[in-house]
Short mmCIF file of C-alpha atoms in Angstrom, two decimals:
data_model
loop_
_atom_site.label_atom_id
_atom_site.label_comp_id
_atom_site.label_asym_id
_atom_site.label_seq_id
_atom_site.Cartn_x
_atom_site.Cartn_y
_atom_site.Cartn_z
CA UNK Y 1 14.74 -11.36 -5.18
CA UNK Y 2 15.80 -12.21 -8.21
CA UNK Y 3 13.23 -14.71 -8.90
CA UNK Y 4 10.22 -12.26 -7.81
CA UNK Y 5 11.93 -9.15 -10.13
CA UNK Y 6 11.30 -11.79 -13.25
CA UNK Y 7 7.61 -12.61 -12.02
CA UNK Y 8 7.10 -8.97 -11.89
CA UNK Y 9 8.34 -7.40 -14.92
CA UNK Y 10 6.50 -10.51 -16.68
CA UNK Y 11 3.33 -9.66 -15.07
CA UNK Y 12 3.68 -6.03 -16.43
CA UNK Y 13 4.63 -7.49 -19.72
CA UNK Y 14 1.47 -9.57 -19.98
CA UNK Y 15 -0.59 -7.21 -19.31
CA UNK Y 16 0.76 -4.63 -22.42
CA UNK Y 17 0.35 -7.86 -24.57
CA UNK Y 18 -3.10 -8.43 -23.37
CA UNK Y 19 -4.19 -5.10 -24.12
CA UNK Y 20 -2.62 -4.38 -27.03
CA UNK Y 21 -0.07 -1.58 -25.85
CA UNK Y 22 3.84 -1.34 -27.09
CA UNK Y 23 5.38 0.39 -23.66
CA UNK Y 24 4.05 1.67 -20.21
CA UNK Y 25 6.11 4.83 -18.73
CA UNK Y 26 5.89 4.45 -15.29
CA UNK Y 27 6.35 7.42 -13.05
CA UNK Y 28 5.23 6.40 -9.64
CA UNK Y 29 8.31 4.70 -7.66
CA UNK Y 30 6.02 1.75 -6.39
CA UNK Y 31 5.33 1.30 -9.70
CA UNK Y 32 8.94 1.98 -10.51
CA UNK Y 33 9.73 -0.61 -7.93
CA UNK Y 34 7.51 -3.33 -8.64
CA UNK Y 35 8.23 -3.71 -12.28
CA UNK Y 36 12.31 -2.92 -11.88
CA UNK Y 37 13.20 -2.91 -8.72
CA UNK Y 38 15.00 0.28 -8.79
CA UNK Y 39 14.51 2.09 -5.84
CA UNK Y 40 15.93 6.04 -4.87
CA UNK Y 41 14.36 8.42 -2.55
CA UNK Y 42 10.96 6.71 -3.14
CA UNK Y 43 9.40 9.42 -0.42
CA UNK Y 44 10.89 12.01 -2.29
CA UNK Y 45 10.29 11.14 -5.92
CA UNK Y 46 6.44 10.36 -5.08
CA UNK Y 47 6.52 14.55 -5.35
CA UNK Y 48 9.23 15.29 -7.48
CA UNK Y 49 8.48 14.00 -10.66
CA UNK Y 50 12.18 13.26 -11.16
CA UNK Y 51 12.66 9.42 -12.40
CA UNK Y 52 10.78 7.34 -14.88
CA UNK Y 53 11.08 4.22 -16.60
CA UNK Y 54 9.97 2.89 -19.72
CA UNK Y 55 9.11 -1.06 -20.27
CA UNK Y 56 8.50 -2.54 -23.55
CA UNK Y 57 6.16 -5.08 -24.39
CA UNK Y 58 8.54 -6.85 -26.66
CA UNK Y 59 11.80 -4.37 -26.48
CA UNK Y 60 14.19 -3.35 -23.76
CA UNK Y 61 13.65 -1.49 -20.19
CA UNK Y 62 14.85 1.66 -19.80
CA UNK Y 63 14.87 3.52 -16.24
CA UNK Y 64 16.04 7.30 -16.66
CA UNK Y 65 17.47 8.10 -13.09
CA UNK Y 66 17.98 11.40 -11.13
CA UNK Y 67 21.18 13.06 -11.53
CA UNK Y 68 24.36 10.73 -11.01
CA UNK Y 69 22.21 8.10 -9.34
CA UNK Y 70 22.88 5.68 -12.82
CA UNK Y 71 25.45 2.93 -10.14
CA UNK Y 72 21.89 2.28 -7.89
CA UNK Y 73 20.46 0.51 -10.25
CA UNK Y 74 23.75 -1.45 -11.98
CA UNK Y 75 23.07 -4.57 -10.07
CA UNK Y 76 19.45 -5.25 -10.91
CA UNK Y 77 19.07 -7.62 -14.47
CA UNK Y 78 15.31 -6.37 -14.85
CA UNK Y 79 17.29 -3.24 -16.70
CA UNK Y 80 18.41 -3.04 -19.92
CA UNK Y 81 19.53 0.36 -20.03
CA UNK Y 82 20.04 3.78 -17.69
CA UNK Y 83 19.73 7.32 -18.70
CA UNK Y 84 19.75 10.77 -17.09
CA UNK Y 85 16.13 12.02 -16.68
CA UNK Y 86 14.75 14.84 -18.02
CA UNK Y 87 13.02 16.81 -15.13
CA UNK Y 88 10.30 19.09 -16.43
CA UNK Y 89 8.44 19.98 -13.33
CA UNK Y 90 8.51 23.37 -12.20
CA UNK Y 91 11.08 22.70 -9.30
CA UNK Y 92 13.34 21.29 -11.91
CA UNK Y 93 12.94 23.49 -15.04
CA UNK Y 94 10.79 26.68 -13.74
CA UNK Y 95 9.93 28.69 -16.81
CA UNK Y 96 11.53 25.92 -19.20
CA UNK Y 97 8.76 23.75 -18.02
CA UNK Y 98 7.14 23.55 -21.76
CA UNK Y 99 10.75 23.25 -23.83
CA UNK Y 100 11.78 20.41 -21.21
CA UNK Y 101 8.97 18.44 -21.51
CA UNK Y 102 9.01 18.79 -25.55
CA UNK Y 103 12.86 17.40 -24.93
CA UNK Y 104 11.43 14.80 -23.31
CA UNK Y 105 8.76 13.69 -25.12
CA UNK Y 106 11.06 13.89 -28.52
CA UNK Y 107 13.23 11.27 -26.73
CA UNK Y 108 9.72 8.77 -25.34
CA UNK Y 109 8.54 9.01 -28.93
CA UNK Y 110 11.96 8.19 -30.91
CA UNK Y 111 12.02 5.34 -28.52
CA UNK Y 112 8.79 4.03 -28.66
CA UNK Y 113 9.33 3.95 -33.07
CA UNK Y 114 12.53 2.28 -32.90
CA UNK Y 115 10.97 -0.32 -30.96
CA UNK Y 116 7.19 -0.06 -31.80
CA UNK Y 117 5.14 1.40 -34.87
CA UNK Y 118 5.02 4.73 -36.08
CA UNK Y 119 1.64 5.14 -33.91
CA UNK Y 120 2.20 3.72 -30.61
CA UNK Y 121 -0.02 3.07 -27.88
CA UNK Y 122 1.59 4.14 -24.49
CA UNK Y 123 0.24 3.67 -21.28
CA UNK Y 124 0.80 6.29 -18.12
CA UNK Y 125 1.08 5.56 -14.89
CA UNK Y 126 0.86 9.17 -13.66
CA UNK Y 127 1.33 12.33 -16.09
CA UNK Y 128 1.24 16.30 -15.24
CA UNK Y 129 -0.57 18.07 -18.15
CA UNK Y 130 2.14 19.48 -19.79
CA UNK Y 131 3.77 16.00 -20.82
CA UNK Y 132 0.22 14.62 -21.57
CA UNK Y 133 0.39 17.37 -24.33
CA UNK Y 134 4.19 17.06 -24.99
CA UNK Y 135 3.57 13.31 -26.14
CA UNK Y 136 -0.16 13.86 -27.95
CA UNK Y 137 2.04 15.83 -30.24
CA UNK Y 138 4.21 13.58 -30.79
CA UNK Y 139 1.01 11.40 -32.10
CA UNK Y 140 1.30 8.60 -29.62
CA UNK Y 141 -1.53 7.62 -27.87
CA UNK Y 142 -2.17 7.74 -24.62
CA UNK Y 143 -3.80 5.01 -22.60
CA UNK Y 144 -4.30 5.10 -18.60
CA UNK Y 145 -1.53 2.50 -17.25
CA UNK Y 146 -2.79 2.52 -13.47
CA UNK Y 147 -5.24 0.49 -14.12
CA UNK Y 148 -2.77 -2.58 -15.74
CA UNK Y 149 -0.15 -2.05 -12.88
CA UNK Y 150 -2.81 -2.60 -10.27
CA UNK Y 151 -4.14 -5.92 -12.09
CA UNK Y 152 -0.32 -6.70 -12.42
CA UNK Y 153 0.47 -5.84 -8.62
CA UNK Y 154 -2.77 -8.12 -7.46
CA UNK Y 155 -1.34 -11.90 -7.78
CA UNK Y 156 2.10 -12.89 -5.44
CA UNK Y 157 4.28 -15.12 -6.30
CA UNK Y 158 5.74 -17.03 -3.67
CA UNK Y 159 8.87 -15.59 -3.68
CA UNK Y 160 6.64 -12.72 -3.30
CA UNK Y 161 4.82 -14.08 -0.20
CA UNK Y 162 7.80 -14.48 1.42
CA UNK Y 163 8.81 -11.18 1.56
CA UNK Y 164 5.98 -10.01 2.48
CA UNK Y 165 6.03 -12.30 5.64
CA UNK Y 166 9.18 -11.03 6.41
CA UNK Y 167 7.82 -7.65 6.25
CA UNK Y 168 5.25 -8.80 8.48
CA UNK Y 169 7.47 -10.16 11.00
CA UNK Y 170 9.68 -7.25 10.67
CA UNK Y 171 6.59 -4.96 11.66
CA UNK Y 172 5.74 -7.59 14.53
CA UNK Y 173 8.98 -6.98 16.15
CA UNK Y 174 8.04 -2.75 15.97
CA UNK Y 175 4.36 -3.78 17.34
CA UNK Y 176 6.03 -5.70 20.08
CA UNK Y 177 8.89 -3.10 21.12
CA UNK Y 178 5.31 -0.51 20.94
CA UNK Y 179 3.69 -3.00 23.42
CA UNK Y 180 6.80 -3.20 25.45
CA UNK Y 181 7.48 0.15 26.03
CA UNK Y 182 4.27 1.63 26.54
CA UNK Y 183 3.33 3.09 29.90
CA UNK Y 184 1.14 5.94 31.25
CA UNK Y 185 2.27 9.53 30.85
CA UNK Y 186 4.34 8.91 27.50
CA UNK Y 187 3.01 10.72 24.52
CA UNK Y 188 1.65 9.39 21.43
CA UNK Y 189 4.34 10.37 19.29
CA UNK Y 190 6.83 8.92 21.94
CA UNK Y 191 5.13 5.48 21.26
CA UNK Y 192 5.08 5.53 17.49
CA UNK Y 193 8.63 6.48 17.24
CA UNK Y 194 9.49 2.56 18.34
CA UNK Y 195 7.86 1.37 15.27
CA UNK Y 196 9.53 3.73 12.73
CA UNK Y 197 12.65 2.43 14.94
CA UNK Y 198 12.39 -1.60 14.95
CA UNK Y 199 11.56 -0.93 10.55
CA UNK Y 200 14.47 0.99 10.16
CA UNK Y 201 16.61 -1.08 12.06
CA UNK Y 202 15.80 -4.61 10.40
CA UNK Y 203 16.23 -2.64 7.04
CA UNK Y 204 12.58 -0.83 6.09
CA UNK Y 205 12.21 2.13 4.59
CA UNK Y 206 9.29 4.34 5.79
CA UNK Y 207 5.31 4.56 7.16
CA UNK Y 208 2.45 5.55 4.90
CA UNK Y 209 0.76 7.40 7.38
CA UNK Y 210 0.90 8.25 11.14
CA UNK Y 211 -2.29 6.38 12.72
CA UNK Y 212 -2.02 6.12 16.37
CA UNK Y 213 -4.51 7.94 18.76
CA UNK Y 214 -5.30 7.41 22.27
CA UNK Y 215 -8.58 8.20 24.33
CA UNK Y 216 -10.82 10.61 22.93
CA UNK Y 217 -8.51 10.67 19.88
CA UNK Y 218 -9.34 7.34 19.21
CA UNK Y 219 -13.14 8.17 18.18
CA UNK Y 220 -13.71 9.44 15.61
CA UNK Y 221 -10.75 6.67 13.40
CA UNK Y 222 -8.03 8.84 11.28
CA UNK Y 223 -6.90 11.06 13.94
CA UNK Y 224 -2.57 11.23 13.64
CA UNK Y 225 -0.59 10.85 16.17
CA UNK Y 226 0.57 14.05 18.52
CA UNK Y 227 2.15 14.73 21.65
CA UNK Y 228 -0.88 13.94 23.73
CA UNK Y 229 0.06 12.34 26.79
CA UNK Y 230 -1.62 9.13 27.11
CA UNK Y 231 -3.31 8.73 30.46
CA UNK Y 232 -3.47 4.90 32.27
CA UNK Y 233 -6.76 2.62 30.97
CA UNK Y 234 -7.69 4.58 28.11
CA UNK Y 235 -7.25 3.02 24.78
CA UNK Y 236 -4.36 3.42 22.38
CA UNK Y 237 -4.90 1.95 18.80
CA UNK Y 238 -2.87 2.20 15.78
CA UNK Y 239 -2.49 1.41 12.04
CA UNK Y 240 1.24 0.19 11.41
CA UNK Y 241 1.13 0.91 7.20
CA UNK Y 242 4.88 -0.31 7.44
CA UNK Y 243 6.92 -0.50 4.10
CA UNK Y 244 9.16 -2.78 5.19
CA UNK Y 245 12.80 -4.13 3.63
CA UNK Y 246 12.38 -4.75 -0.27
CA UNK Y 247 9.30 -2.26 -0.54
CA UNK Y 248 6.73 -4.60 0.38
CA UNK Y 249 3.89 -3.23 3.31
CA UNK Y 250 2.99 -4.79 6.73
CA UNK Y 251 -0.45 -2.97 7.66
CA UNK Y 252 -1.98 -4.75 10.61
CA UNK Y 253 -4.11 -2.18 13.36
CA UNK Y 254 -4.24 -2.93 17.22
CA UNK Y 255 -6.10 -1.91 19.95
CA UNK Y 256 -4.80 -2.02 23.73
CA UNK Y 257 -5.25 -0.34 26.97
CA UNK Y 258 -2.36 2.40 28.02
CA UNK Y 259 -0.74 0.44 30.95
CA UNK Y 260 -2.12 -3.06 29.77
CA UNK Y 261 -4.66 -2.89 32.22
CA UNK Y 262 -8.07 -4.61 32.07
CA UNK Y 263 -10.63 -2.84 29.80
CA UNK Y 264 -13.92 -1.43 31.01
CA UNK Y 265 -16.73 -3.05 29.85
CA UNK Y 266 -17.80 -0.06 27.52
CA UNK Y 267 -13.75 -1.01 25.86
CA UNK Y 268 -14.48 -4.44 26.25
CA UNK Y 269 -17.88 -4.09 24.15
CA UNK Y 270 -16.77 -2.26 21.69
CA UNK Y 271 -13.48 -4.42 21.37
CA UNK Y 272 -15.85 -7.26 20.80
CA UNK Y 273 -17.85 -5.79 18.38
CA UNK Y 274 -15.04 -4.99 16.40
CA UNK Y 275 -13.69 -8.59 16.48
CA UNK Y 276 -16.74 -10.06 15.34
CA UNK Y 277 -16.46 -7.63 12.39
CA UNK Y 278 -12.94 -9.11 11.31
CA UNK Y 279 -13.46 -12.72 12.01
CA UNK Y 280 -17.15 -12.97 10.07
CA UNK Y 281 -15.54 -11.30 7.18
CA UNK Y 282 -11.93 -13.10 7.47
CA UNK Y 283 -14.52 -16.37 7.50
CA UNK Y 284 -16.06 -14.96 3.94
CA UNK Y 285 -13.07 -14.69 1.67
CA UNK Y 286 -12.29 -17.37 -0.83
CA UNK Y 287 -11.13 -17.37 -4.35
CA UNK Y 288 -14.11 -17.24 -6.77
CA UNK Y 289 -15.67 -14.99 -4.51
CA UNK Y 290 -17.28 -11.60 -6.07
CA UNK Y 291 -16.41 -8.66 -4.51
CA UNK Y 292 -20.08 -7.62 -4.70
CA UNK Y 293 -20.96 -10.69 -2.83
CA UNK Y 294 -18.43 -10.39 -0.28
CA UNK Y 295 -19.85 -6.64 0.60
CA UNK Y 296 -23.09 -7.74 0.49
CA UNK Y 297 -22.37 -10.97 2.87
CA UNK Y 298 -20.09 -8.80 4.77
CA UNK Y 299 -20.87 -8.34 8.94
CA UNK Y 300 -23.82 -6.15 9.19
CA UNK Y 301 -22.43 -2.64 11.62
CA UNK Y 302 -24.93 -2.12 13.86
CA UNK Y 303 -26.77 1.25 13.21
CA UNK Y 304 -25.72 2.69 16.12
CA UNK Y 305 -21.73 2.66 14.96
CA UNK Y 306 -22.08 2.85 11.18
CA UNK Y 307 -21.79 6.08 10.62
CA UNK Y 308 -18.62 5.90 12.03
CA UNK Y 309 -17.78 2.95 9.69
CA UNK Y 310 -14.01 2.64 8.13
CA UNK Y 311 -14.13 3.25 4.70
CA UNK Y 312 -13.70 0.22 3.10
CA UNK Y 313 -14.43 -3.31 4.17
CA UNK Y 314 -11.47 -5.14 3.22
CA UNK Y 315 -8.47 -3.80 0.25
CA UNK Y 316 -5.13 -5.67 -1.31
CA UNK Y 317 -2.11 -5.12 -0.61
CA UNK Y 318 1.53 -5.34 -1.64
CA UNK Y 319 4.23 -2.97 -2.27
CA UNK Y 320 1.79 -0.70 -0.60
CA UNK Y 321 -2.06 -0.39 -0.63
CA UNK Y 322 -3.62 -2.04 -3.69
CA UNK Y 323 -6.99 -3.05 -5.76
CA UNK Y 324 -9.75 -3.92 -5.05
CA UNK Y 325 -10.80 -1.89 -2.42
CA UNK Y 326 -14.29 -3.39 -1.77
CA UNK Y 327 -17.04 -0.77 -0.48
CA UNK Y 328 -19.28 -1.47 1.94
CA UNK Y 329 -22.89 -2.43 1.04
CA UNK Y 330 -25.72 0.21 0.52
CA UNK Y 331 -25.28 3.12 -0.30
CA UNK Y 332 -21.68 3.06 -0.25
CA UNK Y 333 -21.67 0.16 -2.83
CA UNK Y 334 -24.15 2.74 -4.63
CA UNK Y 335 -21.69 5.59 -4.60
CA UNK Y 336 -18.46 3.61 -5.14
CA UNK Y 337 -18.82 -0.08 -5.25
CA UNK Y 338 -17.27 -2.00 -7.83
CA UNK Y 339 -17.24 -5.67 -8.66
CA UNK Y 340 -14.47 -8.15 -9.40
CA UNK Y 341 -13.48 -11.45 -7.96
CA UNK Y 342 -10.87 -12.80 -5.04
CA UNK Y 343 -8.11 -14.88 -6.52
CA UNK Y 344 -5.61 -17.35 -5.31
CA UNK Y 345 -2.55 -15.94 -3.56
CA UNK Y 346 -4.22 -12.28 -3.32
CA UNK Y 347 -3.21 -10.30 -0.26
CA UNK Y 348 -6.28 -8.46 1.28
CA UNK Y 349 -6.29 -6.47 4.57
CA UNK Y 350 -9.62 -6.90 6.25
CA UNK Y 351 -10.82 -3.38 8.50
CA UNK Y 352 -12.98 -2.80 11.29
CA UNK Y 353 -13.44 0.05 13.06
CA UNK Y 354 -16.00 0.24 16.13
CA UNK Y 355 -16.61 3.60 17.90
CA UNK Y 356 -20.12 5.37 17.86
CA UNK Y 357 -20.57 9.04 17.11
CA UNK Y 358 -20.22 11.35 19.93
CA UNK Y 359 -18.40 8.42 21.50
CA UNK Y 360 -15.73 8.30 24.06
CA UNK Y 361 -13.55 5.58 22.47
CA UNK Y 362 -13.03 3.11 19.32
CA UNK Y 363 -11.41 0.19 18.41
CA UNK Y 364 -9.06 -0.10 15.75
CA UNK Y 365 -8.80 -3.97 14.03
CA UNK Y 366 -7.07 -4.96 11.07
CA UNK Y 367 -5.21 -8.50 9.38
CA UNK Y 368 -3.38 -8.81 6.61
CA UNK Y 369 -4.42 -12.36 4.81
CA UNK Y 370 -3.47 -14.65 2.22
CA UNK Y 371 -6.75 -15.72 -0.38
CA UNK Y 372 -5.74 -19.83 -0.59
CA UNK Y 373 -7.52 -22.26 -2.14
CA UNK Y 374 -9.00 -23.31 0.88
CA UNK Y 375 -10.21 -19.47 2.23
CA UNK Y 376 -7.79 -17.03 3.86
CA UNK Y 377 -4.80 -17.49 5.99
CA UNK Y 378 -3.71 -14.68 8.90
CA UNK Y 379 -0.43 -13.43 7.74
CA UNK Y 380 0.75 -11.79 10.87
CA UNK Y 381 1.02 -13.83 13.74
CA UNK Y 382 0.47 -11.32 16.61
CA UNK Y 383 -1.94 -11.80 18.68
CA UNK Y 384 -5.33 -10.08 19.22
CA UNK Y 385 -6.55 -9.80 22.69
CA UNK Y 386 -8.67 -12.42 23.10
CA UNK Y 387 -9.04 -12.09 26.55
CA UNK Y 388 -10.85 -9.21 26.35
CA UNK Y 389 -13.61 -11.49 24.75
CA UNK Y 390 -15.20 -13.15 27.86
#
């Protein structure tokens, strides 16, 4: 850990040197996380606005921490320096909203010119108007900081990449105990409660969303789990987005019958389908690649399921869902396509999802790969169900 904390903060350090920017003020925990390390109540701080940090291009780090939380963070060497935070969202300061934020942004700015110029540039992660304002007067400039924590976030370092196989085979062990336990007449929520289970036990800390549907639920994709009582045959798929032990995310999708019985052939079909989708595309990725090419190379949906189409064709990931996410081609590309270029010891998740409008079913495929210098490598060892190919 302590090895990938110094590869991260360095990461966000280069990237305020490249650009020419004295500090970033980071208010999203991931962010938080991945440039720190400091972690509290990452769930609940993603909507209370209650803990920021501050990291210097060439100066200190400074993490302000919710009330009498400063002994989390006293292990962690990525930290120069912990303060009480100011909280000036309306949960935390109500009418005082304006004169708390002008408190804080007094303190930001005295910072920011004992270690920076009298007219710094500071980049924001994520800022509510009020402190946008707050700092303006305070003549800093502002600069948007999302998009250097996301070029930061993109490359792993191998201490990196091996906690985020461990995350992986943490998540592996929930998939398994799902596959274990399943049986006709259980509901859906029933089922996913095994996964939140095996994470927390083997030291995770929560799931991004709640993707598991079975039967008709399955078609069209997105549908969240509920107490639907899964019936023997029909299909059950799922989307793990696992944040794992140390932050990192495990998001891998299956698709399986409820009793493990053999599929139909309409399953089988559109199982199929949605295999070829992963492995052509899987087969694609390489560093040097452009994103644009990749999309436009990518495995063409037959017209009869594309409307139905996931929304992305492949995305990074890390400490959670990260860039690029690469658009499909057409009109999608059109709308919100944007190009770039796959680099060594990126992290993609490649998507598929197969089900046809006005369908019964879908099929829900996804693996989380390594970009090497020789392609991509599977990540997650679990199997698909090949079987269901012949």
């Amino acid at each position: 850990m302590e090895a990938a904390r110094h590869y991260r903060l360095t990461r966000v350090r280069d990237q305020l040197r490249r650009h020419g920017i004295s500090a970033m003020l980071l208010y999203d925990p991931v962010n938080i996380r991945y440039a720190t390390d400091a972690s509290n109540m990452q769930v609940w701080t993603a909507h209370n606005p209650s803990r920021y940090a501050l990291i210097f291009a060439e100066g200190p780090v400074i993490l302000w921490e919710f009330h009498n939380c400063e002994h989390l963070c006293a292990h962690l060497e990525t930290i120069d320096e912990v303060r009480g935070a100011i909280n000036w969202g309306y949960f935390g300061a109500g009418p005082r909203v304006e004169e708390k934020a002008r408190q804080w942004a007094a303190e930001i700015a005295d910072l920011l010119r004992h270690h920076g110029s009298d007219r710094p540039r500071l980049a924001v992660d994520r800022l509510d108007p009020q402190g946008a304002a707050a700092l303006s007067a305070e003549s800093i400039d502002l600069i948007q900081g999302q998009p250097l924590m996301e070029q930061a976030r993109a490359i792993k370092s191998a201490e990196e990449l091996e906690l985020i196989r461990w995350t992986i085979r943490v998540a592996e062990r929930g998939i398994q105990r799902m596959h274990d336990e399943l049986r006709p007449g259980m509901a859906e929520n029933e089922l996913w409660a095994w996964l939140h289970f095996e994470n927390v036990r083997h030291g995770g800390e929560w799931l991004e969303t709640r993707l598991l549907a079975s039967g008709p639920r399955t078609n069209p994709w997105m549908q969240e789990c509920s107490d639907r009582v899964m019936q023997e045959g029909e299909l059950i798929a799922f989307d793990a987005d696992l944040i794992g032990p140390y932050g990192y995310c495990a998001d891998i999708s299956r698709t399986w019958t409820v009793g493990h019985v053999p599929p139909s052939d309409a399953q089988r079909r559109l199982y199929l389908l949605a295999y070829e989708q992963l492995q052509h595309n899987m087969a694609l990725l390489r560093p040097g690649l452009g994103f644009r090419e990749f999309s436009e190379k990518s495995w063409p949906i037959p017209t009869e399921y594309h409307p139905n189409r996931y929304c992305c064709v492949a995305h990074g990931v890390g400490l959670a869902d990260e860039y690029p996410a690469i658009a499909h081609p057409g009109p999608d590309w059109s709308s919100s396509g944007y190009d770039g270029v796959f680099e060594e010891h990126m992290t993609v998740c490649v998507e598929s999802y197969i089900g046809a409008p006005n369908g019964q079913e879908g099929v829900k495929l996804e693996e989380q790969v390594l970009i090497t210098r020789h392609g991509c490598e599977p990540l997650s060892r679990y199997p698909l169900e090949t079987d269901w190919l012949n």
